Short mmCIF file of C-alpha atoms and ligand atoms in Angstrom, two decimals:
data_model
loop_
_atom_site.label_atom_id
_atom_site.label_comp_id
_atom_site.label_asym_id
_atom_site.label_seq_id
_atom_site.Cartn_x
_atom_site.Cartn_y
_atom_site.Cartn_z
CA UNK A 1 -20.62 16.42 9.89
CA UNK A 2 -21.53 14.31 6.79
CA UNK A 3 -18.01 15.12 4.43
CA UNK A 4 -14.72 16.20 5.09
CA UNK A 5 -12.46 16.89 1.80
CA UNK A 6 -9.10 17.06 2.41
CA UNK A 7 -6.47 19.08 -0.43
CA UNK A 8 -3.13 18.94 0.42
CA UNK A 9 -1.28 22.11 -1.06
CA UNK A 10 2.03 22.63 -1.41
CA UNK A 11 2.79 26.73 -3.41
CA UNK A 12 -0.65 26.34 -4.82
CA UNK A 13 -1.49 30.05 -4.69
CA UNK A 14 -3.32 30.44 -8.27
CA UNK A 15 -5.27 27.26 -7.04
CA UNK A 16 -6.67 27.72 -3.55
CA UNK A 17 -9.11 30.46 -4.11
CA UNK A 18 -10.94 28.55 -7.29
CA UNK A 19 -11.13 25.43 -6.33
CA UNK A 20 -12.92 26.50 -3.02
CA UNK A 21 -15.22 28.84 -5.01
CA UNK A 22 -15.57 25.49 -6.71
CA UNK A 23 -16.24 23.22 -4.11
CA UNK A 24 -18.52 25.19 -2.22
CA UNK A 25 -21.00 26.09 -5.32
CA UNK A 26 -21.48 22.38 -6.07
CA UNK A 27 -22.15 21.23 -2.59
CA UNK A 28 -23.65 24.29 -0.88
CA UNK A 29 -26.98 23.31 -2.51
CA UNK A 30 -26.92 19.70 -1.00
CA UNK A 31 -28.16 18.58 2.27
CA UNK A 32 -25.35 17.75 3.69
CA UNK A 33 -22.91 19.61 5.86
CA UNK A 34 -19.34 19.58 4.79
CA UNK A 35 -15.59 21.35 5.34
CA UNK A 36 -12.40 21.17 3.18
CA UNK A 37 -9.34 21.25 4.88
CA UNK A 38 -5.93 22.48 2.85
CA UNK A 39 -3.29 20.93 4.69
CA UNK A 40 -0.61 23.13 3.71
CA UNK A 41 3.20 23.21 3.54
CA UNK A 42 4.03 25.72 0.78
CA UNK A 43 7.07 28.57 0.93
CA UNK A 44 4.83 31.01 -1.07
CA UNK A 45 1.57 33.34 0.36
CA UNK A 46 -0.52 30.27 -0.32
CA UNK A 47 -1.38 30.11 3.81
CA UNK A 48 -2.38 34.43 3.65
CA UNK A 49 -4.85 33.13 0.94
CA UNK A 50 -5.81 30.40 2.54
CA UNK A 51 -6.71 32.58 6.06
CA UNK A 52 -8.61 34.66 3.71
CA UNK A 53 -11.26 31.49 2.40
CA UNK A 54 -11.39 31.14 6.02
CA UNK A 55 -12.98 34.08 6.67
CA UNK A 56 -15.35 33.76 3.50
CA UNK A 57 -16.48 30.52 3.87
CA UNK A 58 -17.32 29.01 6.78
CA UNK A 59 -16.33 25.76 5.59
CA UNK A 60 -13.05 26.08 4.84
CA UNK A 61 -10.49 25.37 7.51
CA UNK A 62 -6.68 25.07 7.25
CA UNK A 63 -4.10 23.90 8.66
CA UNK A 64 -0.02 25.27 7.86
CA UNK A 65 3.14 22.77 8.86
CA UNK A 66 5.92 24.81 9.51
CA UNK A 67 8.59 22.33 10.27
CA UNK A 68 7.47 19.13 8.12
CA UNK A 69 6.71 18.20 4.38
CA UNK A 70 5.52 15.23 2.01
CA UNK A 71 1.95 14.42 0.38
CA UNK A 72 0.71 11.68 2.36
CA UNK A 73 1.16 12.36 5.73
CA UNK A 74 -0.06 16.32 5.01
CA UNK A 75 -3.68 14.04 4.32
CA UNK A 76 -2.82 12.15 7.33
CA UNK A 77 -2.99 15.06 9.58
CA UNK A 78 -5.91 16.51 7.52
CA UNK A 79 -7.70 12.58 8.46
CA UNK A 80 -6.95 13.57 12.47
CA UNK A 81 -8.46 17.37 12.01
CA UNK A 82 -11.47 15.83 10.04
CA UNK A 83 -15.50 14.96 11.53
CA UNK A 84 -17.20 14.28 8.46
CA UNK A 85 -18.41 10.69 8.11
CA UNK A 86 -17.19 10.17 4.82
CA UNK A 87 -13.51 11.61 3.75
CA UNK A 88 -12.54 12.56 -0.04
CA UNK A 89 -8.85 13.60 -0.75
CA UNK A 90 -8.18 15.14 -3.77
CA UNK A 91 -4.92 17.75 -5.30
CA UNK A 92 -6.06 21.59 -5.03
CA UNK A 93 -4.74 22.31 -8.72
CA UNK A 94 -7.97 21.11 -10.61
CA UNK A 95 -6.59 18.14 -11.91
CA UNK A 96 -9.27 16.34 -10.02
CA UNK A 97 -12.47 17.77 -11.66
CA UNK A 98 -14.49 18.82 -8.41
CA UNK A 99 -17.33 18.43 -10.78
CA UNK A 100 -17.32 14.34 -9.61
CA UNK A 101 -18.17 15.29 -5.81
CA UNK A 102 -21.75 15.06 -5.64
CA UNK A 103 -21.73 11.75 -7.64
CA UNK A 104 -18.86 10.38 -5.67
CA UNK A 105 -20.96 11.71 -2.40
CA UNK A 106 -23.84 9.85 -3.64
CA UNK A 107 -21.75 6.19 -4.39
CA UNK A 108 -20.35 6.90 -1.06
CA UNK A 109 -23.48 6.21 0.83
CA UNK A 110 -23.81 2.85 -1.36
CA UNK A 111 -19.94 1.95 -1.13
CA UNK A 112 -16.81 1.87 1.29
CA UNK A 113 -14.01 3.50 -1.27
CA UNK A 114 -15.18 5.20 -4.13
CA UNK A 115 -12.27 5.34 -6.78
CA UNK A 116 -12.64 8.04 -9.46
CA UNK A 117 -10.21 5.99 -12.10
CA UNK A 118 -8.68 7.25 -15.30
CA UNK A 119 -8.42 3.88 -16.32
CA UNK A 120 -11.67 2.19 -16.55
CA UNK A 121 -14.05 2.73 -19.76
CA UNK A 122 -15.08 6.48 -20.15
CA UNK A 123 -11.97 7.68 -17.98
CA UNK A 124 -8.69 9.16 -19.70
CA UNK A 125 -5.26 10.25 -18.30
CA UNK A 126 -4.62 12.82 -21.13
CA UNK A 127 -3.57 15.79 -18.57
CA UNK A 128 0.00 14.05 -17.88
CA UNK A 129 2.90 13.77 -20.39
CA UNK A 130 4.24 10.78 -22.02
CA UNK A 131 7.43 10.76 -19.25
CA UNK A 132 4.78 10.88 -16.88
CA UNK A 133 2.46 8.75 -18.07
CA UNK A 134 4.81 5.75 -18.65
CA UNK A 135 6.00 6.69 -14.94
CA UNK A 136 3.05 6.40 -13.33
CA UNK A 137 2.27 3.01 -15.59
CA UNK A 138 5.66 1.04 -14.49
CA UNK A 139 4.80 2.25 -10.61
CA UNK A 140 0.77 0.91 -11.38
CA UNK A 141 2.36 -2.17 -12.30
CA UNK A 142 5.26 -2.47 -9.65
CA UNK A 143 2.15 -2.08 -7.39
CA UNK A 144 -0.09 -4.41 -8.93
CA UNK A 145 3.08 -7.24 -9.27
CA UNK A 146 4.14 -6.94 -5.81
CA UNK A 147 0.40 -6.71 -3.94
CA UNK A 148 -2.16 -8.74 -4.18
CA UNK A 149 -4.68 -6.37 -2.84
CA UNK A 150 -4.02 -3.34 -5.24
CA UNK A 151 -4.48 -6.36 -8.29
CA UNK A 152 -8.04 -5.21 -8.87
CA UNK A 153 -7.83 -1.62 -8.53
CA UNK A 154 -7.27 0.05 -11.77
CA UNK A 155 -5.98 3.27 -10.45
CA UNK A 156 -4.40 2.95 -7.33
CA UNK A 157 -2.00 5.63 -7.58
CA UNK A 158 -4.86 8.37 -7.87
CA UNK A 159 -4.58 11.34 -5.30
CA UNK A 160 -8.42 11.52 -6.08
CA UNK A 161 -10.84 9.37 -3.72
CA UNK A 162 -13.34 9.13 -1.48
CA UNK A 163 -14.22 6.73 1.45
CA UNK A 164 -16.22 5.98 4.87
CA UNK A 165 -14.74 7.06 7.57
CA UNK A 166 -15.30 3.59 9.16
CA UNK A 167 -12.65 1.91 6.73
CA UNK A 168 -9.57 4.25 8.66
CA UNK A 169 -10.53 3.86 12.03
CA UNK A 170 -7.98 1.65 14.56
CA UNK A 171 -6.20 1.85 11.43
CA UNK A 172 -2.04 2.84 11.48
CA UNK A 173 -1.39 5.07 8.76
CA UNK A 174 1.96 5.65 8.18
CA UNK A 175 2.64 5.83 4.48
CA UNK A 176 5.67 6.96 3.00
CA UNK A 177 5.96 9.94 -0.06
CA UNK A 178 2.80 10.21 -1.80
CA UNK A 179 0.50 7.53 -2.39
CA UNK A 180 -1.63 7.27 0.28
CA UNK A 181 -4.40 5.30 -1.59
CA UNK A 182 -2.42 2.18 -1.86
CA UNK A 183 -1.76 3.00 2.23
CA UNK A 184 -5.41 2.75 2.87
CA UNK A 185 -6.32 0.06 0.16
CA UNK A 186 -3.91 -2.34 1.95
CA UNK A 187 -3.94 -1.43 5.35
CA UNK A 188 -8.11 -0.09 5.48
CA UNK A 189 -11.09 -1.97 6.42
CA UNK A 190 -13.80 -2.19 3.72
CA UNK A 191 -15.30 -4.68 1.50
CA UNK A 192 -16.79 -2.78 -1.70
CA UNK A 193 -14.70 -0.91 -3.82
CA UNK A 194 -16.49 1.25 -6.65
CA UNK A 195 -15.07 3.30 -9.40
CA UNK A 196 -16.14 5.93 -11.35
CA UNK A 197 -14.22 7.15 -15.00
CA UNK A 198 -12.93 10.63 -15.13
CA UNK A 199 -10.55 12.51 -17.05
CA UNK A 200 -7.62 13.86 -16.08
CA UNK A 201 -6.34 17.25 -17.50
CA UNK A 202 -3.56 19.12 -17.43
CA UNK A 203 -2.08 21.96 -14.48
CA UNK A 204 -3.11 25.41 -15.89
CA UNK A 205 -1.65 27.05 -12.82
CA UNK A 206 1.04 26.79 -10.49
CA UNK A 207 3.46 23.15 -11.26
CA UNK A 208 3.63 19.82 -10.17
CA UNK A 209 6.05 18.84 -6.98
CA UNK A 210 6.76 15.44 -8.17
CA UNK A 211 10.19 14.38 -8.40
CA UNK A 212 12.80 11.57 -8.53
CA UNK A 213 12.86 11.53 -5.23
CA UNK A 214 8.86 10.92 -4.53
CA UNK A 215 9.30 7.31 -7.14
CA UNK A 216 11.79 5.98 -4.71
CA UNK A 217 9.65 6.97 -1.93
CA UNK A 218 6.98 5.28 -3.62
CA UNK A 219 9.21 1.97 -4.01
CA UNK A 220 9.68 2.18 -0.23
CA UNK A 221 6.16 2.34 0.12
CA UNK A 222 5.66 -0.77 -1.46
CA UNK A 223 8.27 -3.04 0.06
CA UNK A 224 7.07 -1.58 3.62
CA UNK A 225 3.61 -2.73 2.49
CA UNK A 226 4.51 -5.86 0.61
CA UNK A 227 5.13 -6.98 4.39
CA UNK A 228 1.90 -5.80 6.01
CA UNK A 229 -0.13 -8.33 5.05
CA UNK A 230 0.50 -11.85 6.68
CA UNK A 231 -0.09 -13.73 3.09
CA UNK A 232 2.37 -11.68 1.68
CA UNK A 233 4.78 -11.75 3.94
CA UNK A 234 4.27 -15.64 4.24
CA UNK A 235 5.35 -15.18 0.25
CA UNK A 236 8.66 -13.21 0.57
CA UNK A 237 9.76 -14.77 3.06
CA UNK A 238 8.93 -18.56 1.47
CA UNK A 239 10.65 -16.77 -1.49
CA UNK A 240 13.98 -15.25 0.77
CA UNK A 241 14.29 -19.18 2.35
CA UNK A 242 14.15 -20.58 -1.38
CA UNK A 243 17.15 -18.30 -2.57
CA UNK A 244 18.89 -19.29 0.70
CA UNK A 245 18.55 -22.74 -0.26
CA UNK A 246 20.02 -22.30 -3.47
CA UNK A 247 23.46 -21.54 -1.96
CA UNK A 248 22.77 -24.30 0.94
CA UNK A 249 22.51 -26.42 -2.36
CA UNK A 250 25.75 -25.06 -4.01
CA UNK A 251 27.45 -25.36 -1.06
CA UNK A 252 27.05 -28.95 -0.18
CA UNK A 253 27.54 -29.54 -3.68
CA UNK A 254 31.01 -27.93 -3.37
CA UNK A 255 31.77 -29.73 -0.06
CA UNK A 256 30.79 -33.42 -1.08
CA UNK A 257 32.63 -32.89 -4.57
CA UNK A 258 35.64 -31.84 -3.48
CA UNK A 259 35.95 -32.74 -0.06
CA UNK A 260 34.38 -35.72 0.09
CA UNK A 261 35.14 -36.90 -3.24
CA UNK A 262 31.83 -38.21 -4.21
CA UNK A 263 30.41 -39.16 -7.56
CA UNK A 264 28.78 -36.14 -9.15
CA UNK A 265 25.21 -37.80 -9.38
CA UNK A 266 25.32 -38.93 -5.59
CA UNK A 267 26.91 -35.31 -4.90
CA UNK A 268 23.90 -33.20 -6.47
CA UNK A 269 20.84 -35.33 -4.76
CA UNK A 270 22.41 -35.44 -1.76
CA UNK A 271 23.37 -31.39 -1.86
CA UNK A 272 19.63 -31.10 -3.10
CA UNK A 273 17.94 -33.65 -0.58
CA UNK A 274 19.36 -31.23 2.04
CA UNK A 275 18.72 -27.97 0.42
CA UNK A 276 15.01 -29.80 0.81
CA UNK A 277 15.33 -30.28 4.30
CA UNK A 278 17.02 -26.79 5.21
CA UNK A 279 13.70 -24.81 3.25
CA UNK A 280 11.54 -27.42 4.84
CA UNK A 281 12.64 -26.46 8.43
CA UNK A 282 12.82 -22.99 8.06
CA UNK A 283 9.44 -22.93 5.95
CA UNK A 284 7.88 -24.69 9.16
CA UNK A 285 9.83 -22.17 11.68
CA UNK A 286 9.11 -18.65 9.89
CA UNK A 287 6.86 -19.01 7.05
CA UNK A 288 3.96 -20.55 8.74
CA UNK A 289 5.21 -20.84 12.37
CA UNK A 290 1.49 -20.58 13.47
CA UNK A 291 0.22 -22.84 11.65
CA UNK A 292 0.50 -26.43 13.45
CA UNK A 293 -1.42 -29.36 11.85
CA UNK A 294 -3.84 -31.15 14.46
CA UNK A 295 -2.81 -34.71 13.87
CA UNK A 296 0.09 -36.38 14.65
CA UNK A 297 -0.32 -38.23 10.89
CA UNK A 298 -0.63 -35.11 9.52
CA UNK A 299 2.52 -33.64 11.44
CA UNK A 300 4.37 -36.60 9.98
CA UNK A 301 3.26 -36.67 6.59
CA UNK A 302 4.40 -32.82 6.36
CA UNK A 303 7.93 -33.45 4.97
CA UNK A 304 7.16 -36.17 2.44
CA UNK A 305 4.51 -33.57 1.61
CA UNK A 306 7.28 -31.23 1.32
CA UNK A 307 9.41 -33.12 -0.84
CA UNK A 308 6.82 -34.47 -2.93
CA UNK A 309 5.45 -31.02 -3.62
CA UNK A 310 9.24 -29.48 -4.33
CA UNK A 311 9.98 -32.37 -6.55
CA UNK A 312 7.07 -31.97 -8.87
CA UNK A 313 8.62 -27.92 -9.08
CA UNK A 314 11.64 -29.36 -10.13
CA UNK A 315 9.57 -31.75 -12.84
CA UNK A 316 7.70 -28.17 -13.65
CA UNK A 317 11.24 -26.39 -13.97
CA UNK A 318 12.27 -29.25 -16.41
CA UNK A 319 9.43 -28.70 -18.44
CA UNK A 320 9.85 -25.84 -19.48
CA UNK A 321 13.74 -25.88 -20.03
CA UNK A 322 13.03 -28.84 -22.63
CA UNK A 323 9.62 -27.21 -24.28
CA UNK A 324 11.92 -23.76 -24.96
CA UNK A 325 15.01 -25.98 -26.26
CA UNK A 326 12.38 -27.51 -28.69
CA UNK A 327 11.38 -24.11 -29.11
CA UNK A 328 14.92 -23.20 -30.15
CA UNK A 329 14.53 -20.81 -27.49
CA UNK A 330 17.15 -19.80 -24.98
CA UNK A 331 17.97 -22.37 -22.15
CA UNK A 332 18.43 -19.77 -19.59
CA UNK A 333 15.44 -18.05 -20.28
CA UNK A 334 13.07 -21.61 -20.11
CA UNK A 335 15.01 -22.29 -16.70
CA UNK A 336 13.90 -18.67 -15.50
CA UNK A 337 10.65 -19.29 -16.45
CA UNK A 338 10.29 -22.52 -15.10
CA UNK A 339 11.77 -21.45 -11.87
CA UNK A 340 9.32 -18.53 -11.89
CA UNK A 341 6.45 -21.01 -12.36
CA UNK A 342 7.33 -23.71 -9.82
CA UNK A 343 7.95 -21.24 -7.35
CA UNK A 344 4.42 -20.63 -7.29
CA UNK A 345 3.38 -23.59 -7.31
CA UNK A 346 5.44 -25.01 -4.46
CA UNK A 347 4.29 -21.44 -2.42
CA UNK A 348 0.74 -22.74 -3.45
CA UNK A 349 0.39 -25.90 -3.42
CA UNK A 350 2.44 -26.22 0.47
CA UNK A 351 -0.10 -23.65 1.48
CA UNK A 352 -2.75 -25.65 0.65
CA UNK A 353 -1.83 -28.94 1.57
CA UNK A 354 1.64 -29.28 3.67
CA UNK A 355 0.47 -25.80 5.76
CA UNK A 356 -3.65 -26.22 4.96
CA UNK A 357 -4.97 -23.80 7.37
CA UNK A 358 -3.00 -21.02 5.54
CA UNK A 359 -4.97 -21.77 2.60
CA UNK A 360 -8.47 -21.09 4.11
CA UNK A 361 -7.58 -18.03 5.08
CA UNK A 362 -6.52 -16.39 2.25
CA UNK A 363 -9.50 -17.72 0.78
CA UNK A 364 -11.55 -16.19 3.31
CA UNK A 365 -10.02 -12.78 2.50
CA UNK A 366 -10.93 -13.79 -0.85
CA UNK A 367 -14.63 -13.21 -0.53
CA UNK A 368 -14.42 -10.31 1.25
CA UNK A 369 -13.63 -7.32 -1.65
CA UNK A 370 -15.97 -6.37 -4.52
CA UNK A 371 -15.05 -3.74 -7.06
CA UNK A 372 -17.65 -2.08 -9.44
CA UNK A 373 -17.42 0.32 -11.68
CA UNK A 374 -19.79 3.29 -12.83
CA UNK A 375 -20.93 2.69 -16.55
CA UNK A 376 -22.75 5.28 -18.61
CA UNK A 377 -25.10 3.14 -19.53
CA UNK A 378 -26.43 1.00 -16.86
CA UNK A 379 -25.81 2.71 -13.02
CA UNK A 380 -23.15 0.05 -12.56
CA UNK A 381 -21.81 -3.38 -12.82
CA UNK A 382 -20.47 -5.86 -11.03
CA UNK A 383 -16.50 -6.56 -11.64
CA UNK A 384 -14.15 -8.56 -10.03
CA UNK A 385 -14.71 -10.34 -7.07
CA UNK A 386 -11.10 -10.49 -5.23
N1 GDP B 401 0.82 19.62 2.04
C1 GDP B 401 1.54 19.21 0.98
N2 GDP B 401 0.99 19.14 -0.24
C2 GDP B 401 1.75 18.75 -1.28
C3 GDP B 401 3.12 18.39 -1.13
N3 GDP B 401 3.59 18.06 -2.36
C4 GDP B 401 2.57 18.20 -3.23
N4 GDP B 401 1.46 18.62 -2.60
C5 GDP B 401 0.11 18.85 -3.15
O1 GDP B 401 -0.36 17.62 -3.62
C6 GDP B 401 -1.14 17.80 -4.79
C7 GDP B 401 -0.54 16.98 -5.93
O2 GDP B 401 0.70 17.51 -6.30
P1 GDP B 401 1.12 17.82 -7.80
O3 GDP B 401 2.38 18.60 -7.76
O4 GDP B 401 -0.02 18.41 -8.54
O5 GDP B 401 1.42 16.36 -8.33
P2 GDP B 401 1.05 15.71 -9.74
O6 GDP B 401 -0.41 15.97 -9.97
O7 GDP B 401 1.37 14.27 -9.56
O8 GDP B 401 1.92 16.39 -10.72
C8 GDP B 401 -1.17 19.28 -5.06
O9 GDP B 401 -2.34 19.83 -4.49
C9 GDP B 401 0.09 19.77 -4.33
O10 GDP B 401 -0.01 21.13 -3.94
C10 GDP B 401 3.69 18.49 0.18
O11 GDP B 401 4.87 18.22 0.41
N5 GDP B 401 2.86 18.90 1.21
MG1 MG B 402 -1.30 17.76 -9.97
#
């Protein structure tokens, strides 16, 4: 079997019958064999209409969940039913113009993922309403803030995409909600990503299951994958041990102040030289507990590296308090920012040199991804290289 398309459908009874109608009109000219599985979960007669397509085209296949709901893992089970070689997912209520399949079918022999995005050149996401589209912007950027991965994917979010069959396999799925792209763009195995512009229009039948309840889903989602990845989990949790730090810091600075009595300058280097020691120890026992330097010399030198590399985040910090005071600007805000900088920095700059064979893997991943897009003038370009 060359294609399997997946639509999940959830009390899409105006839907079903057109868009297979649809479907199997553009593709039944091709060479290649396909099916489209509805994975189903509605209330309504959407699964009497569905047994009906059965019957008229031998394509279509279906499968009904009595006892369990939810987007993503409805395309899940439509993955485990599926033989084609390459998969495409896309919503049964023509949102996603079926029109893109043979072109997507085409890129798909060239590329791993093929991405039909509403928000590269020639696309548009005119079929959702401002609410929605300023929804579906913050969680674009939520994803794009909090992994690295999804960075140079302009539409990550989309329920509309295609990809080799090869990039799931000995692959865990197990997304939560709806999103299942940003499942498979973290979690998948591929190397080129292409995308092709599309427009997006509006429901004409039937209306949209999304709710309040889906965008915390969503932000679950995220924070389960934020972790998946070693790099960024090497990142929150360099980030959880700095915060920790802060009130090993306080603390001390509490304790040797009033306790101890000591002069305030001698109080606050001391609180901070141990603050520097605590992260240090805890950065070498979670963070990047598998990554022992070679040497003995370089073993040693790891701490001074440490300390060297925090204090220059401090200088960083400073920086900007003093350019935003200059600035007339507001103290707190320069401190955020600074903090926000050096942060990076120290995460960098210890991954690099106090942790070094961290570093050369994440540049290794580096070279791996390469997104194109479709452009109406030329038969594509080259992008980003991730
Ligand atoms: N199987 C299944 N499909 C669902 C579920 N929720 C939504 N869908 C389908 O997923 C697709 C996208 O849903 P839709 O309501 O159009 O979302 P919107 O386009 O973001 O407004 C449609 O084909 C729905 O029928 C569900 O819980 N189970
Ligand atoms: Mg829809």
């Amino acid at each position: 079997m060359d294609l399997s398309i997946i639509i999940p459908t959830f009390n899409e009874r105006n839907n079903v019958k057109i868009i297979a109608e649809k479907i199997t009109t553009l593709l039944q000219g091709s060479n290649s064999s396909f099916e489209i599985i509805f994975v189903d979960d509605s209330l309504d007669d959407t699964p009497v209409l569905l047994e009906e397509l059965c019957q008229q085209y031998k394509e279509v296949k279906y499968i009904h969940r009595r006892n369990e709901k939810g987007l993503a893992s409805a395309v899940v089970k439509g993955f485990l039913h599926s033989q084609g070689n390459q998969i495409i997912v896309m919503d049964a209520d023509l949102q996603h113009p079926p029109e893109l399949l043979p072109l997507m079918i085409k890129r798909l022999a060239r590329y791993d993922v093929v991405i039909p995005s509403r928000f590269v050149a020639g696309g548009s996401d005119g079929g959702l309403n401002i609410v929605r589209k300023l929804i579906s912007g913050v969680a674009r950027g939520i994803g794009y803030i909090f992994i690295k991965k999804l960075r140079c994917i302009s539409d990550s979010t989309s329920g509309y995409f295609g990809f080799k069959r090869s990039v799931i396999e000995q692959v865990q799925l197990n997304p939560i909600g709806w999103k299942i792209l940003i499942e498979i763009l973290v979690k998948g195995r591929y190397q080129t990503v292409h995308e092709i512009p599309y427009s997006f229009v509006a429901r004409t039948a039937g209306t949209s299951k999304m709710n309040l309840n889906e965008q915390f889903n969503y932000l679950k989602h995220i924070g389960q994958l934020m972790m998946y990845h070693p790099e960024h989990r090497k990142f929150y949790y360099f980030c959880m041990i700095g915060t920790l730090g802060v009130f090993v810091n306080l603390s001390c600075l509490h304790f040797f102040l009033h306790f101890l009595g000591m002069e305030e300058l001698t109080a606050s280097v001391y609180a901070s030289s141990i603050a520097m020691l605590h992260n240090f120890m805890w950065n070498h026992k979670v963070t990047w507990k598998e990554c022992k330097q070679q040497t003995l010399w370089k073993q040693m030198m790891q701490f001074p590296q440490f300390v060297l590399i925090c204090s220059l985040g401090i200088a960083i910090t400073t920086l900007f308090t003093q350019a935003f005071l200059f600035l007339g600007w507001n103290i707190y805000a320069g401190q955020l920012t600074g903090i926000a900088v050096s942060i990076l920095w120290n995460f960098s700059a210890n991954s690099k040199w106090t942790w070094s064979a961290t570093y050369s893997q994440i540049n290794a991943d580096k070279e791996k991804l390469i997104v194109t897009q479709e452009l109406p003038s030329k038969e594509n370009c080259m992008q980003v290289e991730f």
